[in-house]
Coordinates of N, CA, C and O in Angstrom, one line a residue:
X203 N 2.4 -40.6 -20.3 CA 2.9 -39.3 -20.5 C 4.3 -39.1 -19.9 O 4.6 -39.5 -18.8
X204 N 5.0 -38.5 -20.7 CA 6.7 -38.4 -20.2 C 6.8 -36.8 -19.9 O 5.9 -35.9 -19.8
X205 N 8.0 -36.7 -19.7 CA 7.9 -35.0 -19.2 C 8.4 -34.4 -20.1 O 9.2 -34.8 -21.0
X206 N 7.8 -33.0 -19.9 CA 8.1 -31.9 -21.1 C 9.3 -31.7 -21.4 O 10.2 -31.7 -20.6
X207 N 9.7 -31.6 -23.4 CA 10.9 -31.5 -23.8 C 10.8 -29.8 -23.7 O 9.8 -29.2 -23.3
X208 N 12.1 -29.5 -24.2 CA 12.2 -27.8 -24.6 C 11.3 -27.5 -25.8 O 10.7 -26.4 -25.9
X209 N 11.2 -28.6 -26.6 CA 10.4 -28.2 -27.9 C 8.9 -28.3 -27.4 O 8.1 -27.5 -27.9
X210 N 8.5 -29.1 -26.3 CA 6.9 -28.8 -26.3 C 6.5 -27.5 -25.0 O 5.4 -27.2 -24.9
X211 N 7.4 -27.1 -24.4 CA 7.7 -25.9 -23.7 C 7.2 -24.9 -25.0 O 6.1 -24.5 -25.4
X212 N 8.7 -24.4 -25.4 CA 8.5 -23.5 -26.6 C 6.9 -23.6 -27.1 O 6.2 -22.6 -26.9
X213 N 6.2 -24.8 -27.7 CA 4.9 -24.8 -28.4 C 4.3 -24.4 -27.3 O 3.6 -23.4 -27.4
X214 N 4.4 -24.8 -26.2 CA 3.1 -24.2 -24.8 C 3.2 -22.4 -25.3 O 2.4 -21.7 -25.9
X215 N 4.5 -22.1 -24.7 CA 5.0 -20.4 -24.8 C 3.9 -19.4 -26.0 O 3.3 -18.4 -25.8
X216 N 4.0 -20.5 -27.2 CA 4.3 -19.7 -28.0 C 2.7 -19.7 -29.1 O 2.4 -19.1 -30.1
X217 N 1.9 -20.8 -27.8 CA 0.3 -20.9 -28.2 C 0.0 -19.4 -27.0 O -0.6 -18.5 -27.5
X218 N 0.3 -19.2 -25.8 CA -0.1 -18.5 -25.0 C 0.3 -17.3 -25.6 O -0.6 -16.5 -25.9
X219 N 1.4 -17.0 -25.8 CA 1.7 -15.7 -26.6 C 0.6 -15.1 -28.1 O 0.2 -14.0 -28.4
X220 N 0.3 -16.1 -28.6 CA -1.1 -16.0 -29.4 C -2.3 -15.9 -29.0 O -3.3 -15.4 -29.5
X221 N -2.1 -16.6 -27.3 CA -3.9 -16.3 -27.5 C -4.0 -14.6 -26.8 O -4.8 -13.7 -27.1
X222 N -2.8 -14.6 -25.9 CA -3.1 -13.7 -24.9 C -2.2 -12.3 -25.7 O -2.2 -11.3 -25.0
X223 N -1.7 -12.2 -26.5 CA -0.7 -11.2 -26.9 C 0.5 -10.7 -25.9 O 0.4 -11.0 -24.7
X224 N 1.4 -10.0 -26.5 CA 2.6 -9.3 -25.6 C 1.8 -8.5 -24.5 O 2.4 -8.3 -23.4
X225 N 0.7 -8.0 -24.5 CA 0.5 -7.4 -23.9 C 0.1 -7.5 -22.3 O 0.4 -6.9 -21.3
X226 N -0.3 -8.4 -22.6 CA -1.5 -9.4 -21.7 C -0.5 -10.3 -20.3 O -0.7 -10.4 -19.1
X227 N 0.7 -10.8 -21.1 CA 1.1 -11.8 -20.3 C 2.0 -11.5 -19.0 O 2.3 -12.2 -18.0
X228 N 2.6 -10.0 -19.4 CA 2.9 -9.7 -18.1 C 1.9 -9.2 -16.6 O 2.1 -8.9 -15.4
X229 N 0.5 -9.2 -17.6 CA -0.4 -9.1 -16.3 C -0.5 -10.3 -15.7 O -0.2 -10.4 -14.5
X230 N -0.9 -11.2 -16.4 CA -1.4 -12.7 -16.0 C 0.0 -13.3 -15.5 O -0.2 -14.3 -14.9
X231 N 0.9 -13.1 -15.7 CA 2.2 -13.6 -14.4 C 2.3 -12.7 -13.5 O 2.4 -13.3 -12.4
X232 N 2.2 -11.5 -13.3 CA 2.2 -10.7 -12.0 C 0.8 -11.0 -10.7 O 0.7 -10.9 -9.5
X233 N -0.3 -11.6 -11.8 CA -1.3 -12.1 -11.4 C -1.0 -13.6 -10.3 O -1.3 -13.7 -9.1
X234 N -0.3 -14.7 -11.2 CA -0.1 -15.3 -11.0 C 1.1 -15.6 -9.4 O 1.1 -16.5 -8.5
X235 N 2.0 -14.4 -9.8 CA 3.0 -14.5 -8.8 C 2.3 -14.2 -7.6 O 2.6 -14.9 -6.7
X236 N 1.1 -12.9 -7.3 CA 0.5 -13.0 -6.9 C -0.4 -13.9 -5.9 O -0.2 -14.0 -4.7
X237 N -1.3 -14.3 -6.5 CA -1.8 -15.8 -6.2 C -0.6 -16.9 -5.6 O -0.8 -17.2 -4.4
X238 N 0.4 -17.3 -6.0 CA 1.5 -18.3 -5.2 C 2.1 -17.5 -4.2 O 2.9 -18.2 -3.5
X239 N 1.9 -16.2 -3.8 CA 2.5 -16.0 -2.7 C 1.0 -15.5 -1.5 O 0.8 -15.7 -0.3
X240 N 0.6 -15.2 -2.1 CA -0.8 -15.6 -1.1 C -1.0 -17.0 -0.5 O -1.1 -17.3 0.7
X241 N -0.9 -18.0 -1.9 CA -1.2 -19.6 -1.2 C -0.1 -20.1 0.0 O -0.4 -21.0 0.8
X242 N 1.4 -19.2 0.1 CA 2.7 -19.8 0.2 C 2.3 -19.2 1.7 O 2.3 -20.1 2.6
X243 N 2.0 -17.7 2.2 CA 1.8 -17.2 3.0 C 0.5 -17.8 3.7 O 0.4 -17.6 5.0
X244 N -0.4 -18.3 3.2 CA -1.9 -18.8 3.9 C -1.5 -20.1 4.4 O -2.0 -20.6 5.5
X245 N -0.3 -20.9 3.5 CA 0.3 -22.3 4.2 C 1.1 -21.9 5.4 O 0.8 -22.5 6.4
X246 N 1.8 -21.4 5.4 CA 2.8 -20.7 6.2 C 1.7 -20.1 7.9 O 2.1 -20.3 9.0
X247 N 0.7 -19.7 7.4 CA -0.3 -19.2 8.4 C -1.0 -20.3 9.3 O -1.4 -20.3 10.5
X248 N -0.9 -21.5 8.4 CA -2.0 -22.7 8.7 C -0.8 -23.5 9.8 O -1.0 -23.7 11.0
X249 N 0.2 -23.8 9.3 CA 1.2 -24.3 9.9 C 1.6 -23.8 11.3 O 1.5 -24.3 12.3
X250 N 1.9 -22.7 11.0 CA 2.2 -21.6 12.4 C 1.0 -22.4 13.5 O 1.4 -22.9 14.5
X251 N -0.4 -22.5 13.1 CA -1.4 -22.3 14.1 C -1.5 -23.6 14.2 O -2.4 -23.9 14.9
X252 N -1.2 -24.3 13.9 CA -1.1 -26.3 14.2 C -0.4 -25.8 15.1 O -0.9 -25.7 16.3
X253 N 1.0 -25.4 14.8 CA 1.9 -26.2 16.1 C 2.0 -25.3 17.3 O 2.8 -25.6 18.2
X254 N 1.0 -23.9 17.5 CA 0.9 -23.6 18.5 C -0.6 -24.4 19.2 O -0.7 -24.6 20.4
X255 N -1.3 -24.7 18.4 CA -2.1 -26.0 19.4 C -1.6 -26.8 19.6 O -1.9 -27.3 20.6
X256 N -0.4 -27.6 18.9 CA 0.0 -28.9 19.9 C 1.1 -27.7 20.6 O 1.9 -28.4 21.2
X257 N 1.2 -26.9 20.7 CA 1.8 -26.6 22.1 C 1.2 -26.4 23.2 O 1.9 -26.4 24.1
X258 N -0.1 -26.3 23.4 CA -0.8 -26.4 24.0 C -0.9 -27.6 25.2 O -1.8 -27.6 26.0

């Protein structure tokens, strides 16, 4: 498997735009952005508390 051209991008886009309609996909990215800043901030949390035990 090689990496995505612009033309199989576009076909990804433009299957999701079909299944989910115009309507839909700005939920499921706000969802989305959502979710990665939860994961970003929970990493962010986990790290913090490591290196205050090795400060210990």
């Amino acid at each position: 498997m090689g990496r995505l051209g612009v033309t199989e991008i576009l076909i990804i886009l433009l299957v999701v735009l079909l299944l989910f309609g115009g309507k839909k996909i700005p939920e499921l990215m706000r969802g989305l952005g959502t979710g990665i800043k939860e994961f970003k901030d929970a990493a962010k949390g986990d790290e913090k508390a490591n290196t205050k035990e090795e400060n210990k």
